[in-house]
Amino acid sequence: MSSVDFEEAGNKLLKIKIEPGHDMELCIMLLECCNQERTYLRYYGHLGQRFCMINKVYRENFDKCFVQQYSMIHRLETHKLRNVAKFFAQLLATDALPWHVFAYIRLTEEDTTSSSRIFIKFLFQELAEHLGIRLLNERLNDPTMQQSFESILPKDNPKNTRFAINFFTSIGLGGLTENLRAYLKNMSRLIMQEQKPVSKSGESYTFSSDSESDLYSSNSSVTESDDRRRKRRKS
């Protein structure tokens, strides 16, 4: 299918009168058609991109579709899973879909399954193919988007950070983990510093109020005893 095909198909679909609230059906239909293909066809990505650029309603709907597809990713066969991942990667690469959708993915050993890890693998490999490692890295390190990426590039504890590093390295995208590696190295240094024994510079002594009162009462007793002895001598 050529670019002319998708433009023609897009124009025909947009001419269909869709009742308000039924826009999602068009997005779901597009994804289902994409899933039926044995290999991914960018034709469907071009269609999705066109809809998103024309009307923000479709942009919001594909955002919801991303969440729905990821939540049920374990039900999809491998080729369907791959097609879905590549479809959304194409929308992300062209900014047809906002990158805050990454906040829906939590890349940890406990929060992922074999299916979801395959999905993430295809998603990022396709993004790297569209954008290149350098540009993809720049997007993931955008200071204004870190809140959306903190679950896909976790820094909440060393275990999750190491898992993310190993994952991206294993799929050939280790170049995306430079910041994670630097963070992990810095964390290890801080932990080692905290574990060093605190040197003792000296000792200090304190007296309790009870000790002080005992001391004072003892002095008082000694003074009273001395007074009695003096009186006896005079008498």
Short mmCIF file of C-alpha atoms in Angstrom, two decimals:
data_model
loop_
_atom_site.label_atom_id
_atom_site.label_comp_id
_atom_site.label_asym_id
_atom_site.label_seq_id
_atom_site.Cartn_x
_atom_site.Cartn_y
_atom_site.Cartn_z
CA MET A 1 0.00 0.00 0.00
CA SER A 2 1.41 3.37 -1.00
CA SER A 3 1.11 6.79 0.63
CA VAL A 4 -1.55 7.61 -1.97
CA ASP A 5 -3.60 4.67 -0.70
CA PHE A 6 -3.60 5.87 2.90
CA GLU A 7 -4.42 9.46 1.92
CA GLU A 8 -7.32 8.28 -0.19
CA ALA A 9 -8.53 5.94 2.54
CA GLY A 10 -8.16 8.69 5.13
CA ASN A 11 -10.24 11.12 3.12
CA LYS A 12 -12.98 8.54 2.64
CA LEU A 13 -13.06 7.64 6.34
CA LEU A 14 -13.18 11.28 7.39
CA LYS A 15 -16.18 11.84 5.14
CA ILE A 16 -18.15 9.25 7.07
CA LYS A 17 -20.53 10.92 9.48
CA ILE A 18 -19.64 9.58 12.89
CA GLU A 19 -22.00 10.34 15.72
CA PRO A 20 -20.51 12.18 18.70
CA GLY A 21 -19.03 9.74 21.18
CA HIS A 22 -18.42 7.05 18.56
CA ASP A 23 -15.03 8.35 17.42
CA MET A 24 -13.31 5.64 19.44
CA GLU A 25 -14.82 2.96 17.20
CA LEU A 26 -12.79 4.22 14.25
CA CYS A 27 -9.57 4.01 16.29
CA ILE A 28 -10.37 0.50 17.48
CA MET A 29 -11.21 -0.59 13.93
CA LEU A 30 -7.89 0.76 12.67
CA LEU A 31 -5.96 -1.12 15.36
CA GLU A 32 -7.84 -4.36 14.69
CA CYS A 33 -7.10 -4.13 10.98
CA CYS A 34 -3.45 -3.49 11.79
CA ASN A 35 -3.38 -6.55 14.05
CA GLN A 36 -4.69 -8.83 11.32
CA GLU A 37 -1.64 -8.27 9.13
CA ARG A 38 1.13 -10.86 9.34
CA THR A 39 3.72 -8.09 9.33
CA TYR A 40 3.38 -4.46 10.29
CA LEU A 41 2.31 -2.07 7.53
CA ARG A 42 3.13 1.61 8.06
CA TYR A 43 0.00 2.35 6.07
CA TYR A 44 -1.98 2.02 9.31
CA GLY A 45 0.42 4.26 11.19
CA HIS A 46 0.05 6.91 8.50
CA LEU A 47 -3.73 6.72 8.84
CA GLY A 48 -3.57 7.00 12.63
CA GLN A 49 -1.17 9.92 12.35
CA ARG A 50 -3.49 11.70 9.92
CA PHE A 51 -6.48 11.34 12.24
CA CYS A 52 -4.51 12.61 15.24
CA MET A 53 -3.25 15.65 13.38
CA ILE A 54 -6.69 16.59 12.05
CA ASN A 55 -8.71 16.22 15.23
CA LYS A 56 -7.47 16.16 18.84
CA VAL A 57 -10.36 13.83 19.70
CA TYR A 58 -8.58 11.04 17.84
CA ARG A 59 -5.36 11.94 19.61
CA GLU A 60 -7.09 11.47 22.96
CA ASN A 61 -8.73 8.26 21.77
CA PHE A 62 -5.45 6.71 20.67
CA ASP A 63 -4.04 7.69 24.06
CA LYS A 64 -6.83 5.61 25.64
CA CYS A 65 -6.22 2.82 23.13
CA PHE A 66 -2.58 2.69 24.19
CA VAL A 67 -3.61 2.12 27.81
CA GLN A 68 -6.20 -0.50 26.85
CA GLN A 69 -3.85 -2.39 24.55
CA TYR A 70 -1.04 -2.42 27.09
CA SER A 71 -3.34 -3.65 29.86
CA MET A 72 -4.40 -6.65 27.74
CA ILE A 73 -1.10 -7.21 25.94
CA HIS A 74 -0.75 -10.70 27.43
CA ARG A 75 -3.75 -11.82 25.37
CA LEU A 76 -2.19 -10.98 22.02
CA GLU A 77 -0.24 -13.30 19.79
CA THR A 78 3.34 -12.30 19.07
CA HIS A 79 2.73 -10.88 15.59
CA LYS A 80 -0.27 -8.85 16.83
CA LEU A 81 1.73 -7.62 19.79
CA ARG A 82 4.51 -6.52 17.44
CA ASN A 83 2.09 -4.73 15.11
CA VAL A 84 0.48 -2.83 17.99
CA ALA A 85 3.86 -1.76 19.36
CA LYS A 86 5.08 -0.57 15.96
CA PHE A 87 1.82 1.25 15.29
CA PHE A 88 2.12 3.29 18.49
CA ALA A 89 5.84 3.82 17.93
CA GLN A 90 5.05 5.42 14.59
CA LEU A 91 2.52 7.75 16.22
CA LEU A 92 5.03 8.67 18.93
CA ALA A 93 7.88 9.24 16.49
CA THR A 94 5.77 11.71 14.52
CA ASP A 95 4.40 13.37 17.69
CA ALA A 96 0.90 12.37 16.68
CA LEU A 97 0.64 10.75 20.12
CA PRO A 98 1.89 12.57 23.25
CA TRP A 99 4.89 11.00 24.98
CA HIS A 100 3.24 11.08 28.38
CA VAL A 101 1.79 7.65 27.51
CA PHE A 102 5.07 6.19 28.79
CA ALA A 103 3.83 6.98 32.28
CA TYR A 104 1.45 4.03 31.88
CA ILE A 105 4.39 1.61 31.62
CA ARG A 106 6.32 0.62 34.72
CA LEU A 107 9.49 -1.18 33.71
CA THR A 108 10.36 -3.37 36.69
CA GLU A 109 10.67 -7.11 37.12
CA GLU A 110 7.52 -7.24 39.24
CA ASP A 111 5.39 -4.99 37.04
CA THR A 112 6.11 -6.58 33.66
CA THR A 113 5.41 -9.94 32.07
CA SER A 114 7.13 -11.65 29.17
CA SER A 115 4.44 -10.24 26.85
CA SER A 116 4.72 -6.67 28.11
CA ARG A 117 8.51 -6.81 27.86
CA ILE A 118 8.24 -7.94 24.23
CA PHE A 119 5.85 -5.06 23.59
CA ILE A 120 8.27 -2.55 25.15
CA LYS A 121 11.11 -4.08 23.16
CA PHE A 122 9.34 -3.63 19.81
CA LEU A 123 8.11 -0.18 20.82
CA PHE A 124 11.58 1.18 21.58
CA GLN A 125 13.33 -0.60 18.74
CA GLU A 126 10.85 0.94 16.31
CA LEU A 127 11.29 4.36 17.90
CA ALA A 128 15.05 4.01 17.53
CA GLU A 129 14.59 3.11 13.88
CA HIS A 130 12.44 6.19 13.28
CA LEU A 131 14.42 8.70 15.34
CA GLY A 132 17.87 7.23 15.82
CA ILE A 133 19.48 6.58 19.22
CA ARG A 134 20.79 10.13 19.66
CA LEU A 135 17.46 11.87 19.11
CA LEU A 136 15.56 9.23 21.08
CA ASN A 137 17.98 9.73 23.96
CA GLU A 138 17.42 13.48 23.82
CA ARG A 139 13.67 13.01 23.96
CA LEU A 140 13.91 10.67 26.95
CA ASN A 141 16.14 13.16 28.77
CA ASP A 142 13.89 16.15 28.16
CA PRO A 143 13.73 17.88 31.59
CA THR A 144 10.10 18.86 31.07
CA MET A 145 9.04 15.24 30.53
CA GLN A 146 10.87 13.44 33.32
CA GLN A 147 7.71 12.83 35.31
CA SER A 148 6.34 10.80 32.39
CA PHE A 149 9.56 8.80 31.98
CA GLU A 150 10.33 8.00 35.62
CA SER A 151 8.43 4.70 35.43
CA ILE A 152 10.06 3.52 32.20
CA LEU A 153 13.51 4.69 33.36
CA PRO A 154 13.15 4.07 37.11
CA LYS A 155 15.40 5.64 39.71
CA ASP A 156 13.32 4.77 42.76
CA ASN A 157 15.71 2.05 43.92
CA PRO A 158 18.90 0.39 42.61
CA LYS A 159 17.18 -2.93 41.87
CA ASN A 160 14.71 -1.38 39.43
CA THR A 161 17.40 0.79 37.89
CA ARG A 162 19.60 -2.24 37.23
CA PHE A 163 16.65 -4.11 35.73
CA ALA A 164 15.95 -1.27 33.28
CA ILE A 165 19.64 -1.03 32.34
CA ASN A 166 19.85 -4.77 31.69
CA PHE A 167 16.61 -4.73 29.71
CA PHE A 168 17.59 -1.95 27.30
CA THR A 169 21.09 -3.38 26.93
CA SER A 170 19.70 -6.82 26.08
CA ILE A 171 17.57 -5.41 23.25
CA GLY A 172 20.48 -3.51 21.73
CA LEU A 173 19.57 -0.08 23.12
CA GLY A 174 22.17 0.25 25.85
CA GLY A 175 22.85 3.77 24.62
CA LEU A 176 19.62 4.86 26.29
CA THR A 177 20.91 3.89 29.74
CA GLU A 178 23.81 6.32 30.18
CA ASN A 179 21.96 8.48 32.70
CA LEU A 180 20.69 5.43 34.56
CA ARG A 181 24.23 4.06 34.81
CA ALA A 182 25.55 7.38 36.10
CA TYR A 183 22.74 7.54 38.64
CA LEU A 184 23.39 3.98 39.82
CA LYS A 185 27.12 4.64 40.13
CA ASN A 186 26.48 7.76 42.18
CA MET A 187 24.01 5.93 44.41
CA SER A 188 26.56 3.17 45.07
CA ARG A 189 29.13 5.79 46.07
CA LEU A 190 26.70 7.46 48.47
CA ILE A 191 25.75 4.14 50.05
CA MET A 192 29.41 3.28 50.62
CA GLN A 193 30.03 6.64 52.25
CA GLU A 194 27.08 6.18 54.59
CA GLN A 195 28.36 2.77 55.66
CA LYS A 196 31.77 4.10 56.77
CA PRO A 197 32.14 4.06 60.59
CA VAL A 198 31.93 7.44 62.26
CA SER A 199 35.26 8.34 63.89
CA LYS A 200 35.20 9.23 67.59
CA SER A 201 36.77 12.62 68.19
CA GLY A 202 36.44 12.55 71.99
CA GLU A 203 34.27 11.67 74.92
CA SER A 204 31.98 13.91 76.90
CA TYR A 205 30.49 13.37 80.29
CA THR A 206 27.20 14.46 81.70
CA PHE A 207 25.77 14.33 85.14
CA SER A 208 22.23 13.55 85.89
CA SER A 209 20.23 15.72 88.21
CA ASP A 210 20.10 12.79 90.62
CA SER A 211 23.90 12.55 90.75
CA GLU A 212 24.20 16.26 91.30
CA SER A 213 21.69 16.20 94.16
CA ASP A 214 23.50 13.24 95.73
CA LEU A 215 26.75 15.15 95.51
CA TYR A 216 25.22 18.21 97.11
CA SER A 217 23.54 16.19 99.87
CA SER A 218 26.84 14.43 100.61
CA ASN A 219 28.64 17.76 100.97
CA SER A 220 25.90 18.98 103.25
CA SER A 221 26.28 15.93 105.52
CA VAL A 222 30.02 16.45 105.78
CA THR A 223 29.52 20.09 106.80
CA GLU A 224 26.97 19.22 109.48
CA SER A 225 29.32 16.58 110.96
CA ASP A 226 32.18 19.09 111.21
CA ASP A 227 29.95 21.58 113.06
CA ARG A 228 29.05 18.99 115.72
CA ARG A 229 32.73 18.21 116.40
CA ARG A 230 33.57 21.87 116.93
CA LYS A 231 30.73 22.28 119.43
CA ARG A 232 31.93 19.28 121.48
CA ARG A 233 35.46 20.68 121.74
CA LYS A 234 34.19 24.05 122.98
CA SER A 235 32.07 22.42 125.62
#
